[in-house]
Amino acid sequence: MAEHGPAKGSMIIKPHGYAVWEHTQRALDDRFKATGHENFYFPLLIPMHLLEKEADHIEGFAPEVAVVTHGGGEKLEEPLAIRPTSETIIWNTYSKWIQSYRDLPLLYNQWCNIVRWEMRTRLFLRTSEFLWQEGHTAHATEQEALEESLRMLDVYREVTEDVLAVPVYSGRKTANERFPGAVETFTIEGLMRDRKALQCGTSHFLGQNFAKAYDVKFLNAEGQQEYAWATSWGYTTRMVGGTIMTHGDDNGLRLPPAVAPVQVAIVPIYKTDEERSAVIEVATRMRDELTGQHNLRVKLDDRDQYRPGFKFSEWELKGVPLRVEVGPRDVASDQVVVAERLEGNKKQLSTGEAGSSMVEMLNDVQRSLYEDAKGFLEANTHDISNYDDFVEGVETEGGFWVGAWCGDGDCESTITERTKATIRFVPIEREDPGASCMHCGRPGTERATWARAY
Ligand SMILES: [Zn+2]
């Protein structure tokens, strides 16, 4: 799927991994368009003075920013930051695009790469450069911007659950965990097979912070000057890693059909040339039917230099949901054998009904992967009965731990230092936990969900 690049922290995404990203991208982009957004593109390089205008934002990002100081063999007059995210350059430009309430809302998104300097690299999950989309919207009212940020969080939830088959919890970040410059950060969080949490996508309600920093004012319907309201939201190639780590087993990947680059691999089995031509003919017809009539992504693996057994394990390792075997006896009896990657079950199907049966089987695989992962998520979400049990449970069992918290950031940090767990989220609408803080005993104000995370 990927390997390390020559520069420390960088990643080469190989075709099989990139294809999973392409399918994810398409699923997101279709939904962005359906909710009224358009794509645009802003430059990779951001003049330093622009990056520094929003105080919280630069404070949060400063340790991760890569800066270009030389160009064309000369030292630059002003250093240029490589975008760690694009709020600054985009809101600087929005000040020219927004004059009146008639210009609003702006509903834009861009697909691009991002650089955030990382020392602890982990392929797909944590690399210094990654691919993502970043939505940047501007609104006339607070209410509208808040609704937009929650709408896009739900788009992320839908793609993650329905397309990647990764079940998630939706929630709100605490002040300590918020995006630098945001008023609220909303998140979806999944649980990987090693019982560590993964932040799968975030959507931010930015209030008027960026409008004030970049002087984005508009004339409202009553003829008064007002600052615009902002959101931003991002989803990255990390979710290729999230999909691998949610579904993989001891034999390799198990890819959800919706994003599998190859959904059906057809492996012909033969010994003689005569058998070969008969088998390849049936296999080719099957491939054409599956692609043409059923719109499936099919690979006919007719490589002569490898034996069928080798091909079986290669497609298994690559996570291809269905494998079709066609041998001389199958040709004679007008049938094929279909093996599914999930449990390794095999079925004999007549060639006539194979196509529509495989479409159903793929739907079942998609559903089973999600149900499996959801069962795992629920089985590994625990209520906290007392602080000591929580400390021990996070260490020995992992998973999500839910309990009452006082809402104080220092108390939160103390718990994190002790346990290496962070609050992954609190409910989007504040809920009274009905108990005192598990750590300090002060009145509980939030029902917090903790985990160790990537
Ligand atoms: Zn506390």
Short mmCIF file of C-alpha atoms and ligand atoms in Angstrom, two decimals:
data_model
loop_
_atom_site.label_atom_id
_atom_site.label_comp_id
_atom_site.label_asym_id
_atom_site.label_seq_id
_atom_site.Cartn_x
_atom_site.Cartn_y
_atom_site.Cartn_z
CA MET A 1 0.00 0.00 0.00
CA ALA A 2 2.82 2.40 0.89
CA GLU A 3 6.49 2.66 1.82
CA HIS A 4 8.81 5.22 3.36
CA GLY A 5 10.12 7.97 1.08
CA PRO A 6 13.79 9.04 1.00
CA ALA A 7 13.21 12.14 3.15
CA LYS A 8 12.58 11.33 6.80
CA GLY A 9 8.88 11.26 7.62
CA SER A 10 7.73 11.05 4.00
CA MET A 11 5.62 8.35 2.38
CA ILE A 12 5.30 6.85 -1.08
CA ILE A 13 1.71 5.76 -1.70
CA LYS A 14 1.70 2.75 -4.03
CA PRO A 15 -1.05 2.12 -6.61
CA HIS A 16 -3.09 -0.29 -4.45
CA GLY A 17 -3.12 2.18 -1.55
CA TYR A 18 -3.70 5.18 -3.79
CA ALA A 19 -6.70 3.49 -5.42
CA VAL A 20 -8.34 3.08 -1.99
CA TRP A 21 -7.82 6.81 -1.46
CA GLU A 22 -9.30 7.59 -4.89
CA HIS A 23 -12.50 5.73 -4.05
CA THR A 24 -12.69 7.46 -0.67
CA GLN A 25 -12.11 10.80 -2.37
CA ARG A 26 -14.91 10.21 -4.85
CA ALA A 27 -17.34 9.23 -2.08
CA LEU A 28 -16.52 12.43 -0.18
CA ASP A 29 -16.46 14.72 -3.18
CA ASP A 30 -19.87 13.52 -4.42
CA ARG A 31 -21.32 14.35 -1.02
CA PHE A 32 -19.61 17.75 -0.87
CA LYS A 33 -21.16 18.63 -4.23
CA ALA A 34 -24.55 17.29 -3.12
CA THR A 35 -24.42 19.62 -0.10
CA GLY A 36 -23.71 22.64 -2.30
CA HIS A 37 -19.90 22.93 -2.21
CA GLU A 38 -17.49 23.72 -5.04
CA ASN A 39 -13.78 22.94 -5.33
CA PHE A 40 -11.04 25.53 -5.74
CA TYR A 41 -7.28 25.60 -5.31
CA PHE A 42 -4.97 27.81 -3.27
CA PRO A 43 -1.14 27.95 -3.36
CA LEU A 44 1.12 25.61 -1.38
CA LEU A 45 3.34 28.49 -0.19
CA ILE A 46 2.07 30.97 2.39
CA PRO A 47 3.98 34.20 3.20
CA MET A 48 5.00 34.03 6.88
CA HIS A 49 3.26 37.28 7.87
CA LEU A 50 -0.10 35.81 6.81
CA LEU A 51 0.41 32.66 8.83
CA GLU A 52 1.19 34.69 11.94
CA LYS A 53 -1.95 36.83 12.05
CA GLU A 54 -4.22 34.56 14.08
CA ALA A 55 -2.44 34.19 17.41
CA ASP A 56 -3.83 30.85 18.65
CA HIS A 57 -3.50 29.34 15.22
CA ILE A 58 0.21 30.10 14.80
CA GLU A 59 0.95 29.14 18.38
CA GLY A 60 -0.59 25.72 17.76
CA PHE A 61 1.04 25.12 14.41
CA ALA A 62 4.49 26.74 14.87
CA PRO A 63 6.28 23.54 15.95
CA GLU A 64 5.06 21.69 12.84
CA VAL A 65 5.59 24.29 10.11
CA ALA A 66 8.19 23.76 7.38
CA VAL A 67 9.56 27.02 5.98
CA VAL A 68 11.19 27.81 2.64
CA THR A 69 13.99 30.36 3.14
CA HIS A 70 15.80 30.14 -0.19
CA GLY A 71 14.64 30.15 -3.81
CA GLY A 72 16.57 30.33 -7.07
CA GLY A 73 19.82 30.21 -5.11
CA GLU A 74 19.03 33.32 -3.09
CA LYS A 75 17.76 34.01 0.37
CA LEU A 76 14.12 35.12 0.23
CA GLU A 77 13.13 38.53 1.55
CA GLU A 78 10.24 36.92 3.35
CA PRO A 79 10.25 33.23 4.28
CA LEU A 80 7.39 31.13 2.89
CA ALA A 81 5.60 28.53 4.95
CA ILE A 82 4.55 25.28 3.30
CA ARG A 83 0.85 25.03 4.18
CA PRO A 84 0.15 23.06 7.36
CA THR A 85 -3.54 23.92 6.65
CA SER A 86 -4.93 26.84 4.63
CA GLU A 87 -7.23 28.95 6.84
CA THR A 88 -4.76 31.84 6.81
CA ILE A 89 -4.21 32.23 3.07
CA ILE A 90 -7.88 31.54 2.32
CA TRP A 91 -9.30 34.01 4.86
CA ASN A 92 -6.81 36.61 3.71
CA THR A 93 -8.38 36.26 0.25
CA TYR A 94 -11.96 36.05 1.56
CA SER A 95 -11.50 39.64 2.75
CA LYS A 96 -11.56 40.58 -0.95
CA TRP A 97 -14.37 38.20 -1.90
CA ILE A 98 -16.82 39.13 0.85
CA GLN A 99 -18.37 42.61 0.93
CA SER A 100 -22.07 42.10 1.47
CA TYR A 101 -24.44 39.51 2.92
CA ARG A 102 -25.30 38.81 -0.74
CA ASP A 103 -21.81 37.30 -1.18
CA LEU A 104 -22.52 34.72 1.52
CA PRO A 105 -22.32 31.86 2.13
CA LEU A 106 -19.06 30.77 0.49
CA LEU A 107 -19.04 26.97 0.37
CA TYR A 108 -15.63 25.90 -0.91
CA ASN A 109 -13.28 22.94 -0.62
CA GLN A 110 -9.83 22.06 -1.87
CA TRP A 111 -8.03 18.76 -2.46
CA CYS A 112 -4.32 19.08 -1.83
CA ASN A 113 -1.25 17.99 0.10
CA ILE A 114 -0.14 19.30 3.49
CA VAL A 115 3.18 19.35 5.33
CA ARG A 116 3.39 19.08 9.12
CA TRP A 117 6.84 18.26 10.44
CA GLU A 118 6.66 14.89 12.17
CA MET A 119 9.41 13.05 13.97
CA ARG A 120 7.45 9.93 14.90
CA THR A 121 6.47 8.55 11.52
CA ARG A 122 3.90 5.85 10.97
CA LEU A 123 2.81 5.09 7.41
CA PHE A 124 -0.58 6.60 6.58
CA LEU A 125 -1.28 7.58 10.21
CA ARG A 126 1.51 10.03 10.84
CA THR A 127 3.72 11.32 8.02
CA SER A 128 5.22 14.77 7.40
CA GLU A 129 3.29 15.11 4.12
CA PHE A 130 -0.18 13.77 3.52
CA LEU A 131 -3.10 14.23 1.15
CA TRP A 132 -6.42 15.60 2.27
CA GLN A 133 -9.32 17.84 1.54
CA GLU A 134 -9.98 21.01 3.49
CA GLY A 135 -13.36 22.72 3.37
CA HIS A 136 -13.48 26.45 4.15
CA THR A 137 -16.85 28.10 4.41
CA ALA A 138 -17.98 31.61 5.33
CA HIS A 139 -21.44 32.46 6.65
CA ALA A 140 -23.54 35.45 7.63
CA THR A 141 -24.69 34.00 10.96
CA GLU A 142 -23.29 32.00 13.83
CA GLN A 143 -26.17 29.53 13.62
CA GLU A 144 -25.57 28.83 9.94
CA ALA A 145 -21.84 28.22 10.46
CA LEU A 146 -22.47 25.92 13.41
CA GLU A 147 -24.99 23.93 11.37
CA GLU A 148 -22.51 23.67 8.50
CA SER A 149 -19.76 22.28 10.73
CA LEU A 150 -22.13 19.61 12.09
CA ARG A 151 -23.49 18.82 8.61
CA MET A 152 -19.97 18.12 7.32
CA LEU A 153 -19.14 16.04 10.40
CA ASP A 154 -22.10 13.89 9.47
CA VAL A 155 -20.88 13.60 5.87
CA TYR A 156 -17.59 12.30 7.32
CA ARG A 157 -19.46 9.85 9.55
CA GLU A 158 -21.49 8.57 6.63
CA VAL A 159 -18.48 8.00 4.35
CA THR A 160 -16.45 6.41 7.15
CA GLU A 161 -19.24 4.03 8.16
CA ASP A 162 -20.99 3.32 4.85
CA VAL A 163 -18.00 3.35 2.50
CA LEU A 164 -14.98 2.42 4.61
CA ALA A 165 -17.12 0.23 6.92
CA VAL A 166 -15.40 1.80 9.94
CA PRO A 167 -17.90 2.49 12.76
CA VAL A 168 -17.27 5.72 14.66
CA TYR A 169 -18.48 7.84 17.56
CA SER A 170 -19.26 11.49 16.87
CA GLY A 171 -18.40 14.09 19.48
CA ARG A 172 -16.87 17.41 20.46
CA LYS A 173 -13.25 18.01 21.48
CA THR A 174 -12.30 19.55 24.82
CA ALA A 175 -10.51 22.94 24.82
CA ASN A 176 -7.13 21.15 25.25
CA GLU A 177 -7.71 19.04 22.13
CA ARG A 178 -9.29 21.70 19.93
CA PHE A 179 -7.94 22.84 16.54
CA PRO A 180 -5.81 25.98 17.09
CA GLY A 181 -8.07 28.97 16.42
CA ALA A 182 -11.37 27.05 16.61
CA VAL A 183 -14.29 27.80 18.93
CA GLU A 184 -15.44 24.17 18.72
CA THR A 185 -13.88 21.12 17.09
CA PHE A 186 -16.18 18.22 16.26
CA THR A 187 -14.71 14.79 15.64
CA ILE A 188 -15.47 11.25 14.59
CA GLU A 189 -13.41 8.60 16.39
CA GLY A 190 -12.89 4.95 15.51
CA LEU A 191 -11.19 2.06 17.29
CA MET A 192 -8.43 0.07 15.64
CA ARG A 193 -7.92 -3.70 16.16
CA ASP A 194 -5.13 -3.02 18.67
CA ARG A 195 -7.74 -1.11 20.71
CA LYS A 196 -6.19 2.31 20.14
CA ALA A 197 -8.47 5.13 19.03
CA LEU A 198 -8.08 6.91 15.71
CA GLN A 199 -9.37 10.41 14.99
CA CYS A 200 -11.00 9.84 11.59
CA GLY A 201 -12.08 13.35 10.62
CA THR A 202 -12.63 16.74 12.22
CA SER A 203 -14.92 19.67 11.52
CA HIS A 204 -14.34 23.06 13.14
CA PHE A 205 -16.63 25.90 14.05
CA LEU A 206 -14.20 28.82 13.90
CA GLY A 207 -16.55 31.56 15.10
CA GLN A 208 -15.33 34.98 13.95
CA ASN A 209 -11.67 34.39 14.91
CA PHE A 210 -10.32 34.25 11.37
CA ALA A 211 -12.64 37.00 10.11
CA LYS A 212 -11.26 39.29 12.82
CA ALA A 213 -7.61 38.33 12.14
CA TYR A 214 -7.98 38.89 8.38
CA ASP A 215 -10.57 41.67 8.52
CA VAL A 216 -13.37 39.88 6.70
CA LYS A 217 -16.39 42.16 7.18
CA PHE A 218 -19.64 42.33 5.31
CA LEU A 219 -22.59 44.66 5.17
CA ASN A 220 -25.58 42.85 6.63
CA ALA A 221 -29.20 43.20 5.49
CA GLU A 222 -29.67 46.05 8.01
CA GLY A 223 -26.74 47.97 6.52
CA GLN A 224 -24.31 47.30 9.40
CA GLN A 225 -20.73 45.99 9.18
CA GLU A 226 -20.28 42.51 10.66
CA TYR A 227 -17.52 39.92 10.80
CA ALA A 228 -18.20 36.70 8.86
CA TRP A 229 -18.57 33.32 10.56
CA ALA A 230 -16.29 30.45 9.55
CA THR A 231 -15.97 26.67 9.43
CA SER A 232 -13.24 24.37 8.23
CA TRP A 233 -13.17 20.58 7.97
CA GLY A 234 -10.61 17.99 6.90
CA TYR A 235 -10.35 14.31 5.99
CA THR A 236 -7.04 12.71 5.07
CA THR A 237 -5.16 9.73 3.63
CA ARG A 238 -4.77 8.57 7.24
CA MET A 239 -8.12 6.83 6.71
CA VAL A 240 -6.52 4.45 4.22
CA GLY A 241 -4.50 3.36 7.25
CA GLY A 242 -7.62 3.43 9.43
CA THR A 243 -9.40 1.08 7.03
CA ILE A 244 -6.46 -1.34 6.94
CA MET A 245 -6.16 -1.35 10.73
CA THR A 246 -9.88 -1.78 11.35
CA HIS A 247 -10.42 -4.75 9.07
CA GLY A 248 -7.09 -6.57 8.55
CA ASP A 249 -6.53 -10.10 9.88
CA ASP A 250 -3.58 -12.51 10.16
CA ASN A 251 -3.68 -13.21 6.41
CA GLY A 252 -3.46 -9.57 5.37
CA LEU A 253 -5.92 -6.91 4.31
CA ARG A 254 -9.67 -7.25 4.17
CA LEU A 255 -10.94 -4.36 2.07
CA PRO A 256 -14.54 -3.15 2.03
CA PRO A 257 -15.89 -3.68 -1.50
CA ALA A 258 -16.84 0.01 -1.78
CA VAL A 259 -13.16 1.03 -1.82
CA ALA A 260 -11.41 -2.19 -2.90
CA PRO A 261 -9.37 -1.40 -6.05
CA VAL A 262 -10.17 -4.95 -7.22
CA GLN A 263 -13.49 -6.39 -6.02
CA VAL A 264 -13.26 -9.71 -7.84
CA ALA A 265 -10.07 -11.51 -8.88
CA ILE A 266 -10.54 -14.31 -11.42
CA VAL A 267 -7.87 -17.01 -11.29
CA PRO A 268 -7.83 -19.52 -14.18
CA ILE A 269 -6.56 -23.02 -13.38
CA TYR A 270 -5.09 -25.22 -16.11
CA LYS A 271 -2.24 -27.58 -17.01
CA THR A 272 -2.26 -28.03 -20.78
CA ASP A 273 -2.52 -25.47 -23.56
CA GLU A 274 -5.86 -26.94 -24.54
CA GLU A 275 -7.21 -26.49 -21.02
CA ARG A 276 -5.77 -23.01 -20.93
CA SER A 277 -7.66 -21.75 -23.95
CA ALA A 278 -10.98 -23.25 -22.75
CA VAL A 279 -10.56 -21.84 -19.23
CA ILE A 280 -9.38 -18.39 -20.34
CA GLU A 281 -12.35 -18.12 -22.68
CA VAL A 282 -14.83 -18.69 -19.84
CA ALA A 283 -12.83 -16.44 -17.48
CA THR A 284 -12.77 -13.63 -20.03
CA ARG A 285 -16.50 -13.89 -20.60
CA MET A 286 -17.06 -13.77 -16.85
CA ARG A 287 -14.86 -10.69 -16.47
CA ASP A 288 -16.68 -8.89 -19.28
CA GLU A 289 -20.06 -9.69 -17.74
CA LEU A 290 -19.02 -8.55 -14.26
CA THR A 291 -17.54 -5.27 -15.49
CA GLY A 292 -20.08 -4.55 -18.24
CA GLN A 293 -23.37 -5.61 -16.67
CA HIS A 294 -22.65 -5.38 -12.97
CA ASN A 295 -20.20 -2.48 -12.95
CA LEU A 296 -17.70 -4.35 -10.76
CA ARG A 297 -13.93 -3.83 -10.60
CA VAL A 298 -12.50 -7.13 -11.84
CA LYS A 299 -8.98 -8.43 -12.43
CA LEU A 300 -8.45 -11.49 -14.61
CA ASP A 301 -5.16 -12.85 -13.33
CA ASP A 302 -3.86 -14.64 -16.43
CA ARG A 303 -0.17 -14.40 -15.53
CA ASP A 304 1.43 -17.60 -16.81
CA GLN A 305 4.54 -17.38 -14.68
CA TYR A 306 2.71 -17.89 -11.35
CA ARG A 307 0.87 -20.94 -10.05
CA PRO A 308 -2.77 -20.61 -8.86
CA GLY A 309 -1.82 -21.17 -5.21
CA PHE A 310 0.56 -18.22 -5.33
CA LYS A 311 -2.12 -16.04 -6.91
CA PHE A 312 -4.68 -17.07 -4.25
CA SER A 313 -2.48 -15.92 -1.40
CA GLU A 314 -1.49 -12.73 -3.18
CA TRP A 315 -5.12 -11.66 -3.67
CA GLU A 316 -5.88 -12.69 -0.11
CA LEU A 317 -3.01 -10.56 1.19
CA LYS A 318 -4.25 -7.62 -0.90
CA GLY A 319 -7.70 -7.93 0.65
CA VAL A 320 -9.69 -8.57 -2.54
CA PRO A 321 -13.22 -9.46 -1.32
CA LEU A 322 -14.02 -12.23 -3.85
CA ARG A 323 -11.89 -14.68 -5.79
CA VAL A 324 -13.27 -16.71 -8.68
CA GLU A 325 -11.60 -19.98 -9.63
CA VAL A 326 -12.18 -21.42 -13.10
CA GLY A 327 -10.72 -24.86 -13.93
CA PRO A 328 -11.32 -27.40 -16.70
CA ARG A 329 -13.91 -29.28 -14.64
CA ASP A 330 -15.80 -26.05 -13.93
CA VAL A 331 -15.84 -25.26 -17.64
CA ALA A 332 -17.22 -28.74 -18.38
CA SER A 333 -20.02 -28.40 -15.81
CA ASP A 334 -20.77 -24.77 -16.64
CA GLN A 335 -19.92 -23.39 -13.22
CA VAL A 336 -17.30 -21.46 -11.23
CA VAL A 337 -16.06 -21.52 -7.65
CA VAL A 338 -16.29 -18.24 -5.71
CA ALA A 339 -14.20 -17.89 -2.56
CA GLU A 340 -14.80 -14.99 -0.20
CA ARG A 341 -11.95 -13.31 1.65
CA LEU A 342 -13.78 -12.71 4.94
CA GLU A 343 -14.19 -16.24 6.29
CA GLY A 344 -12.63 -18.15 3.41
CA ASN A 345 -15.97 -19.76 2.47
CA LYS A 346 -16.31 -21.22 -1.02
CA LYS A 347 -19.45 -21.48 -3.15
CA GLN A 348 -20.14 -23.17 -6.47
CA LEU A 349 -22.20 -21.02 -8.79
CA SER A 350 -23.53 -21.71 -12.26
CA THR A 351 -21.98 -19.30 -14.74
CA GLY A 352 -25.42 -17.91 -15.54
CA GLU A 353 -26.23 -16.76 -12.00
CA ALA A 354 -22.66 -15.97 -10.89
CA GLY A 355 -22.82 -12.27 -11.72
CA SER A 356 -25.85 -11.28 -9.67
CA SER A 357 -24.85 -13.64 -6.84
CA MET A 358 -21.48 -11.93 -6.60
CA VAL A 359 -23.10 -8.50 -6.39
CA GLU A 360 -25.11 -9.79 -3.41
CA MET A 361 -22.04 -11.39 -1.86
CA LEU A 362 -20.15 -8.09 -2.11
CA ASN A 363 -23.01 -6.28 -0.36
CA ASP A 364 -22.87 -8.91 2.38
CA VAL A 365 -19.11 -8.46 2.75
CA GLN A 366 -19.52 -4.70 3.08
CA ARG A 367 -22.19 -5.17 5.75
CA SER A 368 -20.30 -7.91 7.63
CA LEU A 369 -17.12 -5.88 7.85
CA TYR A 370 -19.06 -2.99 9.35
CA GLU A 371 -21.04 -5.22 11.75
CA ASP A 372 -17.87 -7.00 12.88
CA ALA A 373 -16.09 -3.74 13.55
CA LYS A 374 -19.13 -2.27 15.29
CA GLY A 375 -19.37 -5.28 17.59
CA PHE A 376 -15.69 -4.82 18.40
CA LEU A 377 -16.15 -1.08 19.06
CA GLU A 378 -19.09 -1.69 21.41
CA ALA A 379 -17.40 -4.58 23.21
CA ASN A 380 -14.42 -2.31 23.85
CA THR A 381 -16.32 0.70 25.16
CA HIS A 382 -16.47 0.63 28.96
CA ASP A 383 -18.16 2.66 31.65
CA ILE A 384 -15.72 3.90 34.27
CA SER A 385 -16.69 2.71 37.73
CA ASN A 386 -13.77 4.35 39.55
CA TYR A 387 -10.48 6.04 38.74
CA ASP A 388 -8.18 3.11 39.64
CA ASP A 389 -10.10 0.67 37.45
CA PHE A 390 -9.92 3.16 34.60
CA VAL A 391 -6.14 3.59 34.95
CA GLU A 392 -5.65 -0.16 34.95
CA GLY A 393 -8.20 -0.80 32.18
CA VAL A 394 -6.69 1.72 29.78
CA GLU A 395 -3.31 0.07 30.33
CA THR A 396 -4.31 -3.59 30.06
CA GLU A 397 -7.42 -3.61 27.86
CA GLY A 398 -7.27 -0.41 25.79
CA GLY A 399 -10.51 0.70 24.14
CA PHE A 400 -12.81 3.61 25.01
CA TRP A 401 -13.58 4.53 28.65
CA VAL A 402 -16.54 6.74 29.48
CA GLY A 403 -16.92 8.64 32.74
CA ALA A 404 -17.67 11.90 34.52
CA TRP A 405 -15.18 14.76 34.28
CA CYS A 406 -15.15 18.16 35.97
CA GLY A 407 -14.41 20.07 32.75
CA ASP A 408 -11.09 21.46 34.04
CA GLY A 409 -8.17 21.32 31.54
CA ASP A 410 -5.55 20.87 34.28
CA CYS A 411 -7.39 17.89 35.70
CA GLU A 412 -7.57 16.48 32.16
CA SER A 413 -3.81 16.97 31.62
CA THR A 414 -2.98 15.30 34.93
CA ILE A 415 -4.99 12.24 33.94
CA THR A 416 -3.32 12.19 30.52
CA GLU A 417 0.16 12.34 32.07
CA ARG A 418 -0.67 9.41 34.30
CA THR A 419 -2.45 7.20 31.74
CA LYS A 420 -1.29 8.37 28.28
CA ALA A 421 -5.00 8.47 27.47
CA THR A 422 -6.69 11.61 26.15
CA ILE A 423 -10.30 12.69 26.08
CA ARG A 424 -11.27 11.68 22.55
CA PHE A 425 -14.59 13.49 22.77
CA VAL A 426 -17.47 14.67 24.92
CA PRO A 427 -21.07 14.60 23.63
CA ILE A 428 -21.87 17.21 20.95
CA GLU A 429 -24.66 18.50 23.20
CA ARG A 430 -23.36 18.78 26.74
CA GLU A 431 -24.75 16.03 28.99
CA ASP A 432 -24.88 16.04 32.76
CA PRO A 433 -22.81 12.98 33.75
CA GLY A 434 -24.76 12.72 37.02
CA ALA A 435 -21.62 11.96 39.02
CA SER A 436 -18.55 13.74 40.32
CA CYS A 437 -15.23 13.86 38.41
CA MET A 438 -13.59 10.43 38.56
CA HIS A 439 -10.21 12.03 39.31
CA CYS A 440 -10.63 15.16 41.44
CA GLY A 441 -14.10 14.58 42.89
CA ARG A 442 -15.41 18.02 41.95
CA PRO A 443 -18.90 18.13 40.36
CA GLY A 444 -18.94 16.44 36.96
CA THR A 445 -19.84 18.72 34.04
CA GLU A 446 -19.11 16.46 31.04
CA ARG A 447 -19.45 12.79 30.16
CA ALA A 448 -15.96 12.27 28.67
CA THR A 449 -14.74 9.36 26.51
CA TRP A 450 -11.07 8.52 27.03
CA ALA A 451 -8.64 6.34 25.08
CA ARG A 452 -5.05 5.97 24.07
CA ALA A 453 -4.89 7.12 20.48
CA TYR A 454 -2.71 7.26 17.39
ZN ZN B 1 -11.55 16.68 37.64
#
